[in-house]
XYZ file of C-alpha atoms in Angstrom:
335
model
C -33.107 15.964 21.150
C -36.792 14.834 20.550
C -37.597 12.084 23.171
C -38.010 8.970 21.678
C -35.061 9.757 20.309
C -33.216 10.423 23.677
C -34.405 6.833 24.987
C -32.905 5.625 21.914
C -29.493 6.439 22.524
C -29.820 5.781 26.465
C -30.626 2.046 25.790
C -27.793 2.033 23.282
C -25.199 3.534 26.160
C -26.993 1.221 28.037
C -26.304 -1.951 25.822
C -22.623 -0.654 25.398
C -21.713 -1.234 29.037
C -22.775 -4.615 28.851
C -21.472 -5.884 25.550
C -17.760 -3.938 26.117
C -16.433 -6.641 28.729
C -17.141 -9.732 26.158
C -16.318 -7.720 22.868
C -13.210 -9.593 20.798
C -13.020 -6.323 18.960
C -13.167 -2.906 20.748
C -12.821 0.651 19.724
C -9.758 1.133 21.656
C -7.903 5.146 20.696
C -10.047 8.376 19.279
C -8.746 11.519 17.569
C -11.431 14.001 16.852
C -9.746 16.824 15.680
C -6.692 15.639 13.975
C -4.393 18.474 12.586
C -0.712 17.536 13.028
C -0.536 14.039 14.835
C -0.450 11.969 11.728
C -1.090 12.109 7.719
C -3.144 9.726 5.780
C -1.529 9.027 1.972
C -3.171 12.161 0.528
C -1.510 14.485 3.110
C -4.600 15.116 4.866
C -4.852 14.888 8.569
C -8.520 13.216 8.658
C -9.944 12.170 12.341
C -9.666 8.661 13.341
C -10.626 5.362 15.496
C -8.207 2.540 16.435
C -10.040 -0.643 16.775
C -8.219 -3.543 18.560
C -8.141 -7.286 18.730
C -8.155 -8.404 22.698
C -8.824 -11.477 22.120
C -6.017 -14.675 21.466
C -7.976 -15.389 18.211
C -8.119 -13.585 14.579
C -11.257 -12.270 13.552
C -12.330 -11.291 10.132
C -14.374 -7.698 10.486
C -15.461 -8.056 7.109
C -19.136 -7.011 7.038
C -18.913 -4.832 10.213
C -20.028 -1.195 10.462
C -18.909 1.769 12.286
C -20.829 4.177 12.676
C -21.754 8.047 14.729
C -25.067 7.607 14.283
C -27.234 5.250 16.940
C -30.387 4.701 14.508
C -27.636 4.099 11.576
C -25.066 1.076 13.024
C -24.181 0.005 9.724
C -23.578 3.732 8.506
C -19.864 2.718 7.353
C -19.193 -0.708 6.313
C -15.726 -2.936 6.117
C -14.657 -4.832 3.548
C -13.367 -8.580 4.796
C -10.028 -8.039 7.052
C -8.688 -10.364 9.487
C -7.386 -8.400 12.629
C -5.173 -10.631 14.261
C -4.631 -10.984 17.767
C -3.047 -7.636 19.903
C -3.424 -5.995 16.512
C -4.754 -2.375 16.351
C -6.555 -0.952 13.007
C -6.677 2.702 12.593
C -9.427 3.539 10.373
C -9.816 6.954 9.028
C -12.935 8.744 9.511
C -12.410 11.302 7.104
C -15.909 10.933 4.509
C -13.298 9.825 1.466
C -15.853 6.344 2.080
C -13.101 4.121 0.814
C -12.334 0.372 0.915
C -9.658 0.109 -1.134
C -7.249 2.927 -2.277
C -7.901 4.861 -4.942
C -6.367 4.563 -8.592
C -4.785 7.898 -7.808
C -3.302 6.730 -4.237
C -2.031 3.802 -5.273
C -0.186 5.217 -8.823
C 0.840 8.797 -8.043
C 4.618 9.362 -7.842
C 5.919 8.488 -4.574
C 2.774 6.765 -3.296
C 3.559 5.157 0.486
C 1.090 2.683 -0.368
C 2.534 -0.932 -0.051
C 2.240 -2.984 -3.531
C 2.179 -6.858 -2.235
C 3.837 -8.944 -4.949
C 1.536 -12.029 -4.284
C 1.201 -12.717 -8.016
C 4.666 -12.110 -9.466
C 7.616 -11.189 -7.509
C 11.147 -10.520 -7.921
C 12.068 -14.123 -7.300
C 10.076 -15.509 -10.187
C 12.162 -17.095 -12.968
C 11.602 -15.890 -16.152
C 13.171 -17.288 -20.164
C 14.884 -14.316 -22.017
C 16.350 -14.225 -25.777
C 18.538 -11.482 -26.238
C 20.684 -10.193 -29.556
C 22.389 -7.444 -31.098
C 20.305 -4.631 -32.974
C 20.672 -6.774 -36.290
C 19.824 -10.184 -35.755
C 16.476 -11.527 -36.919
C 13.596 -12.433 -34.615
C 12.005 -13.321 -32.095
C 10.487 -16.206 -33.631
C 6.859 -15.462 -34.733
C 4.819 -16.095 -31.538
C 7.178 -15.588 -29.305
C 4.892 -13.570 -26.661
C 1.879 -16.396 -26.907
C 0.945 -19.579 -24.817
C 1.922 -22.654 -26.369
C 5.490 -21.160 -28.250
C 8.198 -23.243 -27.573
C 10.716 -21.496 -25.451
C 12.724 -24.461 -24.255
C 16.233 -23.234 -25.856
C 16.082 -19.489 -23.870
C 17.972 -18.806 -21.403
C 16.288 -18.743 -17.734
C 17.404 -15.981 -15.318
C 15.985 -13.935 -12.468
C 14.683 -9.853 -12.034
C 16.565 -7.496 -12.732
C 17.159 -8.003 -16.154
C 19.822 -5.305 -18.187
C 23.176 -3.748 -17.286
C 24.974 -0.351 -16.013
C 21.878 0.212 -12.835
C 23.805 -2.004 -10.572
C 20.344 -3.923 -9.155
C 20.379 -6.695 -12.582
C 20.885 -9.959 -11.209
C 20.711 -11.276 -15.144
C 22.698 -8.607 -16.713
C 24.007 -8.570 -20.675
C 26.526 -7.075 -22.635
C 25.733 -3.679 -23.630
C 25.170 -3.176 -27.111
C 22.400 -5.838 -27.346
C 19.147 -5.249 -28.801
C 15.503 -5.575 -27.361
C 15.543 -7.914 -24.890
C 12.253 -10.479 -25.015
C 11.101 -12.362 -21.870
C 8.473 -14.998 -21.105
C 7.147 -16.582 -17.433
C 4.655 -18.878 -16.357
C 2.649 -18.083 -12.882
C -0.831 -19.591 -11.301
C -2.950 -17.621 -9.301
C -4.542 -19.389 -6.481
C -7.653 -16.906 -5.633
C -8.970 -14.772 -8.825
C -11.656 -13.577 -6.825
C -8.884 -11.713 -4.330
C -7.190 -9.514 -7.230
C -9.883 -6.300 -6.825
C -7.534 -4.329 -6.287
C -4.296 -5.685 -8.983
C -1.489 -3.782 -10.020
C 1.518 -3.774 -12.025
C 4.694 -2.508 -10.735
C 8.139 -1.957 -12.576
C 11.333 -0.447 -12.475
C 12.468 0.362 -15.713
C 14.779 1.790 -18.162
C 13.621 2.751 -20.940
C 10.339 0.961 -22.176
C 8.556 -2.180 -22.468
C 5.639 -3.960 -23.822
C 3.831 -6.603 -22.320
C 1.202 -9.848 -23.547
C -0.887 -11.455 -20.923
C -2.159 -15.226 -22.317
C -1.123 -14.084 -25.407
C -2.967 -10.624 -25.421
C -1.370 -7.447 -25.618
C -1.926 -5.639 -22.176
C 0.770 -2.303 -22.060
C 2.966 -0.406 -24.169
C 5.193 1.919 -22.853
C 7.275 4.563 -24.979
C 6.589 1.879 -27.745
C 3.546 2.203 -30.498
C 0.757 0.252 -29.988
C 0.481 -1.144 -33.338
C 4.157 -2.376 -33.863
C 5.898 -5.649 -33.212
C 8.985 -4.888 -31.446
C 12.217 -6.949 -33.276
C 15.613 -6.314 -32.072
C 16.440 -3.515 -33.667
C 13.684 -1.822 -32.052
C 14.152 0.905 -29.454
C 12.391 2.956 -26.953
C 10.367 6.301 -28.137
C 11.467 8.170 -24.598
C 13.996 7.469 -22.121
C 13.560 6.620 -18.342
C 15.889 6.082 -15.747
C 15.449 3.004 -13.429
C 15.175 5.616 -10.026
C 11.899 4.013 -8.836
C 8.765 2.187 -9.994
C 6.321 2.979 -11.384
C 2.871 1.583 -11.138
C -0.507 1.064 -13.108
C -3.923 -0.302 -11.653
C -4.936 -2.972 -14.205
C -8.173 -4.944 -12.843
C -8.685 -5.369 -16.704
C -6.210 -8.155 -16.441
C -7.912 -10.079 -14.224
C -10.478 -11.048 -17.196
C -7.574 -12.615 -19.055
C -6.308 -14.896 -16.178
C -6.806 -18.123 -15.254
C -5.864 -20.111 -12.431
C -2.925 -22.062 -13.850
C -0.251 -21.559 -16.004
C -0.728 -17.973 -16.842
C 1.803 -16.289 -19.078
C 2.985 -12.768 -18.764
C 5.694 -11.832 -22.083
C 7.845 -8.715 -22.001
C 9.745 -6.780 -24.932
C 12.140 -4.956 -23.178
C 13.548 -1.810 -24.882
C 16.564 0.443 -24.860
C 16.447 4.525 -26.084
C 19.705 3.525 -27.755
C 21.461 -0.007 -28.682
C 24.282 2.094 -27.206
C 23.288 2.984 -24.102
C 25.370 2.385 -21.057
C 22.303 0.964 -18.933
C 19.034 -0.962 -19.424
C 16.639 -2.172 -16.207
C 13.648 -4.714 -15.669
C 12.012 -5.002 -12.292
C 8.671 -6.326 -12.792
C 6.247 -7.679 -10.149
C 2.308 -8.063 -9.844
C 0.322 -7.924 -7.109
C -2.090 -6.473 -5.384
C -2.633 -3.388 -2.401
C -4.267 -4.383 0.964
C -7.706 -2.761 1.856
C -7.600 1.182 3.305
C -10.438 2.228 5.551
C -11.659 5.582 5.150
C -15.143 6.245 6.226
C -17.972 8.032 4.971
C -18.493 10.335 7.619
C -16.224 12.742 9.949
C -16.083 13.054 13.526
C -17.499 15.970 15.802
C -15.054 17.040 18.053
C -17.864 18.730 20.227
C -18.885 15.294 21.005
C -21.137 12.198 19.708
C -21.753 8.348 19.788
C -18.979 5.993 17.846
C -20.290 2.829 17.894
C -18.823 -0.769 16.295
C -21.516 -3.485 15.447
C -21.363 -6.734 13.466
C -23.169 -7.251 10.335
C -26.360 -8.109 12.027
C -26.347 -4.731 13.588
C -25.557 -5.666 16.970
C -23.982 -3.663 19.024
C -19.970 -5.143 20.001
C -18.294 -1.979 21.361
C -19.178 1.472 21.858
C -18.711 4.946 23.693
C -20.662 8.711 24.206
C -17.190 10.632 23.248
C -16.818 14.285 25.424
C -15.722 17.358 23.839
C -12.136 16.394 22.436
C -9.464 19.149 22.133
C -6.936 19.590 18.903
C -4.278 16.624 18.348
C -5.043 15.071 21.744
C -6.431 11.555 21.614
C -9.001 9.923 24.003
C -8.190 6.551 24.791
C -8.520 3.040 26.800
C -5.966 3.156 29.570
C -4.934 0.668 29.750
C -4.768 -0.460 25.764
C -8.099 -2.724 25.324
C -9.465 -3.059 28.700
C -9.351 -0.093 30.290
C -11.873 3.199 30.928
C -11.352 6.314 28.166
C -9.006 8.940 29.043
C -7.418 12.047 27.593
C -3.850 11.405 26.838
């Protein structure tokens, strides 16, 4: 290591010890060479740091870097996250350089990542018109702000029959099923990261402020009427999802109107499912480099690049992590 280089990184170890004792947020667990100890939402077993709150307050980290490099502190930045107090973050160091998860993460079949409904949940009422295959309507616009829905029904998700999970349920034999709700949205600027999620069976499509948004097994250039049906059929087993920050263009913050066509493969099938909610998917740190497990600096500093907690790491061994003993306060250990 060239010199001035060298006295680089000694005052840095230097100004660790001092700032560790007073740090709110500290770098707390380390695994360098992850292999079997845990899984991140790809399947990969990526390195990782666990930062923790020690402190009795919350503390936003937005801003913050993390960092292996000592003339680089702000190497890997986070996005705004409040860490509350006793809480520990494990943040992936596994050079994905994420902030929030992917399109892919977030949709793919299965995904463990957690939807939040904080825009539309399951416990939002909702207007629905339903009729058999031949009766005429919906009334011409039906799906946009401003129609008069005051004579429909009002009910809660699920909507249908036969799944056992409709808490509004209908005859079978009916016809498309149409559905209207009003919402506000109290922070626009928080939706980054929005997404639809539905159970359904068998295909729907959807107006947002009185723009069509999502067709699903349905053609995009067709008004659905009662007699229409579903192109495919889909059982109601789980949701599925689709990342739409294209909505967020078309919503305001009050009295926002999302209205669904709801459609069967057959007026006489023996089930028919609506589970819709709309929300968004919390932050996922994944930095933009990996660690060494022969050994380098991690260091933790706050948007001003100063230094808040720190540590030289050793040589670290597979699946065995190097930690604070005890939690937050203590000196790093193999455990």
């Amino acid at each position: 290591m060239p010199r001035t280089a060298a006295l680089y990184l000694g005052a840095i170890l230097l100004l660790l010890s001092l700032q560790t004792a007073s740090a709110q947020i500290v770098i707390n667990e380390i695994q360098a060479s992850n292999r079997e100890t845990i899984e991140d939402v790809d399947g990969d077993s990526p390195d990782w740091v666990e930062l923790q709150n020690v402190s009795a307050a919350p503390y936003d980290i937005g801003g913050h870097g993390l960092s292996d490099d000592s003339t680089n502190l702000l190497k890997w930045i986070f996005p705004s996250y409040i860490i509350a107090p006793g809480e520990r973050l494990l943040v992936w160091c596994s050079g994905k350089d994420l902030q929030l998860p992917s399109e892919e993460q977030v949709t793919r079949l299965g995904s463990t990542i957690e939807v939040r409904p904080t825009v539309l949940g399951l416990e939002q009422e909702w207007s629905y018109l339903s009729g058999l295959p031949e009766s005429v309507g919906p009334a011409a616009g039906w799906s946009q702000p401003g129609f008069d829905a005051s004579d429909w029904e009002r009910g809660l998700p699920g909507f249908g029959f036969g799944d056992n999970d409709d808490r509004t349920e209908f005859e079978r034999g009916i016809g498309a099923l149409f559905l209207r709700t009003s919402f506000d949205v109290d922070n626009l600027e928080a939706l980054e990261s929005l997404v639809l999620q539905v159970n359904y069976d068998d295909g729907f499509v959807a107006w947002l402020n009185g723009t069509r948004v999502i067709s699903i097994h349905f053609p995009e250039d067709e008004e659905p009427t009662f007699a229409s049906n579903s192109a495919r059929s889909r059982e109601a087993r789980r949701v599925q999802r689709w990342m739409v920050p294209e909505w967020i263009d078309l919503l305001r913050p009050r009295d926002n109107l999302l209205a669904v066509a709801v459609l069967n493969r057959t007026h006489n099938s023996n089930d028919m499912s609506f589970l819709p909610e709309l929300g968004t998917v919390g932050p996922t740190f994944h930095t933009n480099f990996e660690l060494d497990s022969d050994g380098e600096v991690i260091i933790f500093s706050n948007p001003e690049g100063e230094i808040l907690d720190g540590l030289d790491m050793p040589e670290q061994s597979i699946d065995r992590s190097y930690a604070r003993v005890p939690d937050g306060t203590g000196d790093f250990g193999y455990l």
